Each structure stands twice: as structure tokens, then as C-alpha cells.
Short mmCIF file of C-alpha atoms and ligand atoms in Angstrom, two decimals:
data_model
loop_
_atom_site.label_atom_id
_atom_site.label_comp_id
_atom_site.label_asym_id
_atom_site.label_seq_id
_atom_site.Cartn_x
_atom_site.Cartn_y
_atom_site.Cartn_z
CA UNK A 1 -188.19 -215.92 -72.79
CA UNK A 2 -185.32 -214.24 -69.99
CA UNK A 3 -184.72 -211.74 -72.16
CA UNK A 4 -181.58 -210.59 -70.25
CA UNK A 5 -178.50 -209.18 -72.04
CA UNK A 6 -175.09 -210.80 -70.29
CA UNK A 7 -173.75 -208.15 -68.64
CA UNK A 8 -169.60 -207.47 -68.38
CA UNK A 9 -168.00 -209.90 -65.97
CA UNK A 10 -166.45 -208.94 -62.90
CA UNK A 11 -163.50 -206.21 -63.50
CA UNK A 12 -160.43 -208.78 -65.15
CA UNK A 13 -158.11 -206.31 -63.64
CA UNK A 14 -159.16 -207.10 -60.43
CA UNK A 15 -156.66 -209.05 -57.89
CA UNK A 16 -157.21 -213.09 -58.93
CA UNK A 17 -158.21 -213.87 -55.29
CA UNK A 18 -161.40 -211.41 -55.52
CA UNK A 19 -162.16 -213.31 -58.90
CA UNK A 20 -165.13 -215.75 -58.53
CA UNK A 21 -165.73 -219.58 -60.44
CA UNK A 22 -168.57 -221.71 -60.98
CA UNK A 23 -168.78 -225.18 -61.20
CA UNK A 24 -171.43 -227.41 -62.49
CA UNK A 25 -171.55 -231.23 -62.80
CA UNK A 26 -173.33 -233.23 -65.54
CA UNK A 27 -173.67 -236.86 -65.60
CA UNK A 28 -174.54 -238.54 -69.07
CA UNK A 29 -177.49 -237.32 -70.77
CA UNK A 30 -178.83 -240.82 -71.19
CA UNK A 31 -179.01 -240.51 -66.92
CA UNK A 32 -180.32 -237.31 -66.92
CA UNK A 33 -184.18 -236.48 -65.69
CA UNK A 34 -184.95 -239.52 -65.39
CA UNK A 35 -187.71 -237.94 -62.93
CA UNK A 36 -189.48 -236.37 -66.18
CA UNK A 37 -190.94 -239.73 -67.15
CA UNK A 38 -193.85 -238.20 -68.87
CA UNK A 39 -192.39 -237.76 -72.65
CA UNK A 40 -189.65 -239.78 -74.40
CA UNK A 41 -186.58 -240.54 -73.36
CA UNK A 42 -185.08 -238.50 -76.69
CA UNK A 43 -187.21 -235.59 -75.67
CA UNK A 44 -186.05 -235.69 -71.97
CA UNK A 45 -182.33 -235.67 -72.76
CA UNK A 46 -182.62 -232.29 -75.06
CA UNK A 47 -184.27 -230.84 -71.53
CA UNK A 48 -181.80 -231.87 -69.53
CA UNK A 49 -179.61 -230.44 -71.78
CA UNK A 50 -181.13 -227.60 -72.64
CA UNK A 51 -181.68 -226.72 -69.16
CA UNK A 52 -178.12 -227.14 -68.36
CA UNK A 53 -176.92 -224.62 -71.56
CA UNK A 54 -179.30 -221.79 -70.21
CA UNK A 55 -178.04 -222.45 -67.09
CA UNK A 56 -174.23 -222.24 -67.80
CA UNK A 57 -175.08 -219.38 -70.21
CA UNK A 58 -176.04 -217.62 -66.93
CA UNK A 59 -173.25 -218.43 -64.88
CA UNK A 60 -170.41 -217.55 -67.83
CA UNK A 61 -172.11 -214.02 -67.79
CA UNK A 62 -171.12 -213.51 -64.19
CA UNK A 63 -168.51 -215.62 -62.97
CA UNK A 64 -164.56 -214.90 -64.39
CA UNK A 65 -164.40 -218.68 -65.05
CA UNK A 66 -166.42 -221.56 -65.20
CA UNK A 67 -165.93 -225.13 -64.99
CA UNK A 68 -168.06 -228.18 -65.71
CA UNK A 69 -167.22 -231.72 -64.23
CA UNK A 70 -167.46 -234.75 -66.83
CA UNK A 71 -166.65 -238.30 -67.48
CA UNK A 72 -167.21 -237.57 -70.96
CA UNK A 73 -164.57 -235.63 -73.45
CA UNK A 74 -166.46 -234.76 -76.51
CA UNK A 75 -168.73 -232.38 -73.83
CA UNK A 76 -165.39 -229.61 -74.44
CA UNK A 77 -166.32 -229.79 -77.90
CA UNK A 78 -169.93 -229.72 -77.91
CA UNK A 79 -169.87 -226.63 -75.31
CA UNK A 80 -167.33 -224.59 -77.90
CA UNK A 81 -169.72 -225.13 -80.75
CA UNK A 82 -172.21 -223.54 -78.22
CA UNK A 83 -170.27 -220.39 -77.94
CA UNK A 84 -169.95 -220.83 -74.47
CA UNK A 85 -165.91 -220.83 -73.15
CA UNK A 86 -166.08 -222.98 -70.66
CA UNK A 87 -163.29 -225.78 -69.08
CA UNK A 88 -164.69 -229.44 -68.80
CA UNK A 89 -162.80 -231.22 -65.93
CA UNK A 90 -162.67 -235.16 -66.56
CA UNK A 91 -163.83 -237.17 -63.53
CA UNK A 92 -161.51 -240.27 -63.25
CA UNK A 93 -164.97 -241.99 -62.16
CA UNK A 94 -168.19 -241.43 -61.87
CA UNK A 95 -168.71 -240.85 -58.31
CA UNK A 96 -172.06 -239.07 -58.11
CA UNK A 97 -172.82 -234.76 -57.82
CA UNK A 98 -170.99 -233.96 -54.58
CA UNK A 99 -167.75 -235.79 -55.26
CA UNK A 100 -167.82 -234.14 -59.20
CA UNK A 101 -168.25 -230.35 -57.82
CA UNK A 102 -166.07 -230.65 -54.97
CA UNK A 103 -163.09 -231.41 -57.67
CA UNK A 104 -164.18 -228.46 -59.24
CA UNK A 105 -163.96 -226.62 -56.92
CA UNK A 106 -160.43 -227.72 -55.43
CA UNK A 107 -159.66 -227.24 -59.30
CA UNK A 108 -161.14 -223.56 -59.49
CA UNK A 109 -158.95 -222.73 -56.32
CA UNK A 110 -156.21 -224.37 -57.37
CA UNK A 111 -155.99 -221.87 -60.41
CA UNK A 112 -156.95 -219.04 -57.78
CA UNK A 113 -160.31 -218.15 -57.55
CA UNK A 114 -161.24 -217.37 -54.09
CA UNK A 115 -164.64 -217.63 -54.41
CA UNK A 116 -166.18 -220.65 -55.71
CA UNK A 117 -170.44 -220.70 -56.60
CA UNK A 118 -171.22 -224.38 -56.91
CA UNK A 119 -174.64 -224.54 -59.15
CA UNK A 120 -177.11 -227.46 -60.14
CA UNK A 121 -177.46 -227.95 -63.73
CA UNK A 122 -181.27 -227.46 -63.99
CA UNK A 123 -182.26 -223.68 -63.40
CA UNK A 124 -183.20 -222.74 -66.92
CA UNK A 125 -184.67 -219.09 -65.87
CA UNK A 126 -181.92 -218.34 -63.58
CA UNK A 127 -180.79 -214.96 -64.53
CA UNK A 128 -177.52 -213.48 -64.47
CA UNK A 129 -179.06 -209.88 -62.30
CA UNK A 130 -179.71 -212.51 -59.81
CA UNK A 131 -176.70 -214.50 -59.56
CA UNK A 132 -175.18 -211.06 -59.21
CA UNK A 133 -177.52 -210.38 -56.00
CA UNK A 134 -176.81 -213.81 -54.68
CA UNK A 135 -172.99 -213.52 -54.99
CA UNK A 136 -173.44 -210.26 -53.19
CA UNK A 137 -174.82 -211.53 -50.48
CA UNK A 138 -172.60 -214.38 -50.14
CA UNK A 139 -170.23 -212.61 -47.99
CA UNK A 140 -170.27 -215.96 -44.91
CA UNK A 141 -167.29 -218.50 -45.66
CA UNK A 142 -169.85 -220.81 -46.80
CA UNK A 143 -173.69 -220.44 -48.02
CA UNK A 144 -176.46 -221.80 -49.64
CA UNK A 145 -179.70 -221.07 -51.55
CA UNK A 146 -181.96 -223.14 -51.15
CA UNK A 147 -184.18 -224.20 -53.75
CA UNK A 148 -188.35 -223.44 -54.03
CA UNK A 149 -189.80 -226.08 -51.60
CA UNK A 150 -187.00 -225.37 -48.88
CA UNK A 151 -185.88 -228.97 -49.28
CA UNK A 152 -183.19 -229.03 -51.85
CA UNK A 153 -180.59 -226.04 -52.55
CA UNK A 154 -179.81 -224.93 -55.88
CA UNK A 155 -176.13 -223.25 -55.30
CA UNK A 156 -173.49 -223.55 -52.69
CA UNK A 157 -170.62 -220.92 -52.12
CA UNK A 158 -167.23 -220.97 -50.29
CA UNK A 159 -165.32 -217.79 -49.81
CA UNK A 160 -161.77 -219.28 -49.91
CA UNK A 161 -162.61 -222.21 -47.55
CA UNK A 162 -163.84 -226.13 -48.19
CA UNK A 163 -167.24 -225.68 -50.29
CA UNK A 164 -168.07 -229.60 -48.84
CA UNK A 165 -171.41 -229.66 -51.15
CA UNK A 166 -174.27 -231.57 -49.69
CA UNK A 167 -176.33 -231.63 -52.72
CA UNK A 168 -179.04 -234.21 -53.17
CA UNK A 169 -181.98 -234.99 -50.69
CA UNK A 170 -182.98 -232.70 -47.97
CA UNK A 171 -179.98 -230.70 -48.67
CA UNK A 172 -181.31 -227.38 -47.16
CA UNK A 173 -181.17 -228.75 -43.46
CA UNK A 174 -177.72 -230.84 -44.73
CA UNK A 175 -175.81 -227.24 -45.46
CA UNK A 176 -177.57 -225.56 -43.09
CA UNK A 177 -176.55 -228.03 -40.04
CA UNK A 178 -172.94 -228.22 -41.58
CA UNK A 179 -172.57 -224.28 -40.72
CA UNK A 180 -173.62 -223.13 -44.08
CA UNK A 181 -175.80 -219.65 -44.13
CA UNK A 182 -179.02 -219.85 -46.10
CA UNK A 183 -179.18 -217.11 -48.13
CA UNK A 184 -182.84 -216.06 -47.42
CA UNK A 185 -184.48 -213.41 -49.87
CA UNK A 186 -183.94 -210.89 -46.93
CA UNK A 187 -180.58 -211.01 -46.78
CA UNK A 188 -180.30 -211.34 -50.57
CA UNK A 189 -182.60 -207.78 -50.67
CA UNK A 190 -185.14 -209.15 -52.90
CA UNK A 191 -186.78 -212.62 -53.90
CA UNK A 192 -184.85 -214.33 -56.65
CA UNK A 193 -187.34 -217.27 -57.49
CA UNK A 194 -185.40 -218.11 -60.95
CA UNK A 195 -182.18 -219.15 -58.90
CA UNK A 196 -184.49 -221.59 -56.66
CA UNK A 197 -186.62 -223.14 -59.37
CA UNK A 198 -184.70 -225.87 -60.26
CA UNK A 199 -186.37 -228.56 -62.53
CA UNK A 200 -187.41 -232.13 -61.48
CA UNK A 201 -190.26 -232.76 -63.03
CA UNK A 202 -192.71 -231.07 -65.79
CA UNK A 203 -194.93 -229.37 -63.20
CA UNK A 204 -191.67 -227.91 -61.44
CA UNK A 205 -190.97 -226.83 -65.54
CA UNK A 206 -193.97 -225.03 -66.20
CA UNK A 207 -193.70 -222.98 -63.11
CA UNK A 208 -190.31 -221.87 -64.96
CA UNK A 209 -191.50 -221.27 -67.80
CA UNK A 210 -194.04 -218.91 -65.81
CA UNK A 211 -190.31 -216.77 -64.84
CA UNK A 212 -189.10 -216.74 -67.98
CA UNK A 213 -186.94 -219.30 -69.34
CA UNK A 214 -183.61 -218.94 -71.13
CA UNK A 215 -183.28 -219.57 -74.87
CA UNK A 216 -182.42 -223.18 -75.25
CA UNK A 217 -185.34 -224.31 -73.06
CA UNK A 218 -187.98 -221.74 -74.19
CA UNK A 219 -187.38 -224.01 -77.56
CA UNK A 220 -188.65 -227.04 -76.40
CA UNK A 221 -191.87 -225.47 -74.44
CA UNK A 222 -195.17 -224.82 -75.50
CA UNK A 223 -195.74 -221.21 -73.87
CA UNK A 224 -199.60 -221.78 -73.84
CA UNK A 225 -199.23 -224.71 -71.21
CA UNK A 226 -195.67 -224.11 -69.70
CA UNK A 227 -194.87 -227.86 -70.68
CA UNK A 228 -193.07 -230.06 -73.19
CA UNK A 229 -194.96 -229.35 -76.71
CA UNK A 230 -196.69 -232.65 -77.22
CA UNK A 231 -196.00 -234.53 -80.10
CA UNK A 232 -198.69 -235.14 -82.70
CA UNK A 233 -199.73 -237.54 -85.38
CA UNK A 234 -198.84 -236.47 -88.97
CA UNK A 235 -199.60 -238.66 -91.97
CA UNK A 236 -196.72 -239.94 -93.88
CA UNK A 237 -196.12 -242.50 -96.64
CA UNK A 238 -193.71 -245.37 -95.75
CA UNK A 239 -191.93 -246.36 -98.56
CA UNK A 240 -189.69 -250.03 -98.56
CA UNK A 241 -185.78 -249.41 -99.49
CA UNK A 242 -183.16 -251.55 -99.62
CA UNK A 243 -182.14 -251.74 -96.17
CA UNK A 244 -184.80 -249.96 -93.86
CA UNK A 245 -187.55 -247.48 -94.80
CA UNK A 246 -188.24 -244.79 -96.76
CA UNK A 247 -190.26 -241.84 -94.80
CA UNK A 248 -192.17 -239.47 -96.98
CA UNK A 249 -193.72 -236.21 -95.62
CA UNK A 250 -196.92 -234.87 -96.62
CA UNK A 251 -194.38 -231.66 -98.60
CA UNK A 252 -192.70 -234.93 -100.59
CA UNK A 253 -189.03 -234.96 -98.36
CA UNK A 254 -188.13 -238.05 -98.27
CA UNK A 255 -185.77 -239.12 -95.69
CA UNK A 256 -184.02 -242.75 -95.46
CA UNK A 257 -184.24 -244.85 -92.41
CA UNK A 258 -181.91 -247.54 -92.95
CA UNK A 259 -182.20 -250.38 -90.26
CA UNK A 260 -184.99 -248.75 -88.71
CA UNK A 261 -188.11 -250.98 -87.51
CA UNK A 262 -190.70 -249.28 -87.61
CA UNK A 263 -193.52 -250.75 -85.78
CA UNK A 264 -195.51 -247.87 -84.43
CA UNK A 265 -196.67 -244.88 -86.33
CA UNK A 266 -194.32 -241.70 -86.19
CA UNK A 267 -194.77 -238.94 -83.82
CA UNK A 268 -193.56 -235.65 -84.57
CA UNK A 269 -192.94 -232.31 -82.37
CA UNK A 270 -192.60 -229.22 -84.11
CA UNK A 271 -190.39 -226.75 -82.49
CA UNK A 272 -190.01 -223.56 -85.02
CA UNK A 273 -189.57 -224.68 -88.29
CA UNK A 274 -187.79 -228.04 -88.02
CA UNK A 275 -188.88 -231.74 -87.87
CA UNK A 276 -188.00 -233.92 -85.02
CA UNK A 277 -189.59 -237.12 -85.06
CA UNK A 278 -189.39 -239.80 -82.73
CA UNK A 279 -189.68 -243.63 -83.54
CA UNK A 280 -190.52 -246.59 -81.82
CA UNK A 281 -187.56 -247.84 -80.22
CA UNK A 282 -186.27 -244.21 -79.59
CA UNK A 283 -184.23 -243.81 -82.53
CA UNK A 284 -184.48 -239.61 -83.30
CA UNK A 285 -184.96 -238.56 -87.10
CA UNK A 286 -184.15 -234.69 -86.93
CA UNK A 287 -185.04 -232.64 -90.81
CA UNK A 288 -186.27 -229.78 -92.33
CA UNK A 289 -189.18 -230.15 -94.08
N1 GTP B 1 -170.17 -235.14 -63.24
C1 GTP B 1 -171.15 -235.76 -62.55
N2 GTP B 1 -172.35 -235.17 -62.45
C2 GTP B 1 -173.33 -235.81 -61.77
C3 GTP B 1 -173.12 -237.08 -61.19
N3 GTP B 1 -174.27 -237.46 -60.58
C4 GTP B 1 -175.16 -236.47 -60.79
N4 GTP B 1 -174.61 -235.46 -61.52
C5 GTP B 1 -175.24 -234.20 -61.92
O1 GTP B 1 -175.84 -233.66 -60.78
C6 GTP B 1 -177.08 -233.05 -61.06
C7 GTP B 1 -178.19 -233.66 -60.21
O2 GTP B 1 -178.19 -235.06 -60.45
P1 GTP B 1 -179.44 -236.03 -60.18
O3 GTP B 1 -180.36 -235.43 -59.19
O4 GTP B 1 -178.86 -237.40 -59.92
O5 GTP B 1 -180.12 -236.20 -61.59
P2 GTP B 1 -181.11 -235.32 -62.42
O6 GTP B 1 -180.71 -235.49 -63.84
O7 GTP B 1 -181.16 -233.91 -61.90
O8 GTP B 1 -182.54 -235.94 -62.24
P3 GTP B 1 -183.09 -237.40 -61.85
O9 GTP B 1 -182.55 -238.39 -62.83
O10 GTP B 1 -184.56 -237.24 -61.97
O11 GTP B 1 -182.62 -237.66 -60.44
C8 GTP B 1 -177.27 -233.19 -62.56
O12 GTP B 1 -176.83 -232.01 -63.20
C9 GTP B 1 -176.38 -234.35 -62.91
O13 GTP B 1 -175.94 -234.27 -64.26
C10 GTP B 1 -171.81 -237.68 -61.31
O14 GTP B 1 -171.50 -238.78 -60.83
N5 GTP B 1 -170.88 -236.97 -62.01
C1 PEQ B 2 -179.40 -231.56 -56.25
C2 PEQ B 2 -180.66 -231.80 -55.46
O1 PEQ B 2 -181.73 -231.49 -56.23
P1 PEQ B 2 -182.72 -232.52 -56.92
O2 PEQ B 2 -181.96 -233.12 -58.09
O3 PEQ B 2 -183.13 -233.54 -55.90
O4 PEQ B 2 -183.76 -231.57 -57.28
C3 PEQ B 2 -180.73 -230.92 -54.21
O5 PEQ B 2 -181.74 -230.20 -54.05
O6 PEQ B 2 -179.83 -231.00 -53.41
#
């Protein structure tokens, strides 16, 4: 696991313009990943969003503010629970990544920080040492770092100017060829491989997991393989109630699933201590056991 202790933000005495903000955009879980087609679609939303806590967990121990760009309302909520202070900015539609982080970032300057970082959502190893090194560096109106394979970029930053994200595609050459400095490991100092190894796909998550991933991802990983921990077959006893099933573990728990159908046996991942299983038609039954 990134074992990294948040460090004290940037001095909150400082003048506001020297201050620095961070936005990130999320789109519905129920979109997200959709390129990690090899588990179920339950499992793949808790990645997405557990990729997206480690990575705002990262940026809040840097940046002064940060803010995340949603359609959806409850996400203020959800992130508080989370311990994370963070301001979600509604999106009046959903108008895709570029659109979303470009109003957070008119937002973020509109309040007055200078500096804006704009971040994808899926770098769970980034760590906060080196978004520090990044920022650094990031002294050109506008720059980029671009992501493992060259092609994509992971962050964009404007120094008081129009961040105009390009995200999506071959993005590298798209920031690069709209004046954007890459901000190569050289003039960074050193490599920083967690802040371009964003996650697409499971292969792209196990060569994460190989640089350390934050807490809510390391969760869902089986550290022997660097992938999802597979779900196995347990043995339960279905029981009929009144209006669904009755699921009863091999330890005796028995847990109701009213209106459930269930056609297919259960499969069940154990991360720590808890119970998640997953039934046919998607429906999640999380317990302790
Ligand atoms: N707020 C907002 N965020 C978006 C929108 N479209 C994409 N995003 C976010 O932008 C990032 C990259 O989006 P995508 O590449 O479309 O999706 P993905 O979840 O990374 O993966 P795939 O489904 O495999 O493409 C993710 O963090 C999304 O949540 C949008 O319209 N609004
Ligand atoms: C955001 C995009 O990344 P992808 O989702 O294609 O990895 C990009 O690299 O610009």
C-alpha cells in the first residue's frame, strides 16, 4: 500500500493568488470503467470509485482546495462521510470530461486560485511527494503530464491562464500542439510513474498495484496477482421466504433476499473480513459473516 503520510498543505497564509486547486470530474459510477469488462459490473463500479477516493485523497493533501465536477448531488455527501473536504460543482448537463473540468476550473479561479491542476480520476498510487514535484515544475502558463504510454495525459495545469483541457484520446500530442509543455521526468527532476499510471484496464491496474496503491484500492486487490481478487464459490443453503430467498452461510447468518431471483449460484469475494456477494442479475448483498 502508498504508505505516505499527507503532508501540510501549502502555507494558508500565503497571498490567495499563489494558492493552487484541483479539479476532478466523475461521471456516474454505473458509466464508469466500462473498459474493465473482465469482472462484474458491481465490482467495477467500487474500482472506479475506489480509484477516484485514493486519488482525491492525494490531491486534498497538496492542493489548498479541491473541487469535483458532478451531475449528481448526493456525491457532497458521500465524499464528507469519506473525510475528505472537498466542493462538488453540479454540471447543468452532462457534457463529457473536458467541458466538466474546464467549469472547474473557471470555478476554482473565480474564487482565486491562480493555479489550477486539472487531474483524471483514475491514478490510485499517485502520491502526494509527487504531485508536489509536478506542481513544482509546472512553472509554463500551461502543462501537461502525460500519462505511461505517451498517448493520454493524466493532469493538466494553467498558471492563471485558460487550462482548455484536451483530455481523452491521443491527448499528449492534443496539449502538446495547443502550446502546452509536457512535463518530462527531466524537467520534473525525477520519474514520477504513480502520477502517469492511470487505470484503463486490469493489466494497466496491476502495474499499479506494482507502485503502491492507495488505501481504498489496495482493498479490492489481490497483492499476489496485482488484480481484482476473484470471486469464489462458497456453499450456502437457500432457504424459501415469503417474498424472495433466504441465504444461509456455512457460520448459520442468514440474510433475506426479498425479490431476489436467484438463478445462478452465488459468488462471493472476500476482501478482509466482510462478505460481498454478487448475484445473478447484479444485485450486491454486502454482510459480515
Ligand atoms: N463530470 C463529468 N465527468 C465525466 C464526464 N465524462 C467523463 N467524465 C470523467 O472523466 C474521466 C474519464 O472518463 P472516460 O474515459 O469516459 O471513462 P472511464 O470511466 O475512465 O473509462 P471507460 O468507461 O473505460 O472509458 C472519468 O473520471 C469520468 O468519470 C462528464 O460528462 N461529466
Ligand atoms: C482521459 C484520457 O484517458 P483515458 O480515459 O483514455 O485513459 C486521456 O488520456 O486523455
Amino acid at each position: 500500500m502508498n504508505s505516505e503520510q499527507a503532508a501540510p498543505r501549502t502555507d494558508p497564509t500565503a497571498p490567495h493568488r499563489d494558492r493552487v486547486g484541483a479539479v476532478l470530474a466523475l461521471k456516474p459510477l454505473v458509466f464508469a470503467k466500462s473498459r474493465v469488462d473482465t469482472v462484474p459490473a458491481p465490482l467495477r463500479r467500487r474500482l472506479a470509485w475506489s480509484m477516484a477516493l485514493d486519488t482525491l485523497a492525494s490531491l486534498a493533501a497538496v492542493v489548498d482546495h479541491v473541487v469535483v465536477v458532478s451531475d449528481q448531488p448526493s456525491l457532497q455527501t458521500t465524499l464528507n462521510r469519506y473525510g475528505l473536504q472537498l466542493q462538488v460543482l453540479a454540471e447543468s448537463r452532462r457534457a463529457g470530461l473536458n467541458p466538466a473540468l474546464q467549469h472547474g476550473a473557471v470555478e476554482l479561479q473565480r474564487q482565486g486560485y491562480r493555479r489550477v491542476v486539472a487531474c483524471v480520476g483514475d491514478l490510485p498510487a499517485l502520491r502526494p511527494s509527487s504531485l508536489r514535484l509536478i506542481l513544482a515544475a509546472s512553472t509554463a502558463p500551461r502543462s501537461f503530464v502525460a500519462d505511461a504510454s505517451g498517448i493520454g495525459t493524466t493532469m493538466v495545469i494553467a498558471n492563471g491562464g485558460d487550462l482548455d483541457p484536451r483530455f481523452q484520446g491521443r491527448s499528449a500530442a492534443a496539449h502538446h500542439s495547443s502550446g502546452a509543455l509536457s512535463l518530462t521526468d527531466e524537467l520534473i527532476g525525477t520519474p514520477v510513474p504513480d502520477a502517469r499510471r492511470d487505470v484503463d484496464t486490469e493489466v494497466d491496474l496491476s502495474a499499479a498495484c506494482a507502485l503502491g496503491l492507495g488505501r481504498y484500492s489496495s482493498s479490492l486487490v489481490d497483492p499476489a496477482t496485482g488484480l481484482l481478487a476473484r470471486y469464489t464459490t462458497i456453499t450456502v443453503a437457500l432457504d424459501r421466504g415469503d417474498d424472495g430467498w433466504i441465504v444461509i452461510s456455512s457460520s448459520g447468518h442468514r440474510m433475506s433476499m426479498a425479490g431476489t431471483a436467484l438463478t445462478e449460484s452465488l459468488r462471493v469475494l472476500h476482501p478482509g473480513q466482510r462478505l460481498h456477494a454478487v448475484l445473478a442479475g447484479g444485485q450486491v448483498l454486502s454482510a459480515w459473516l
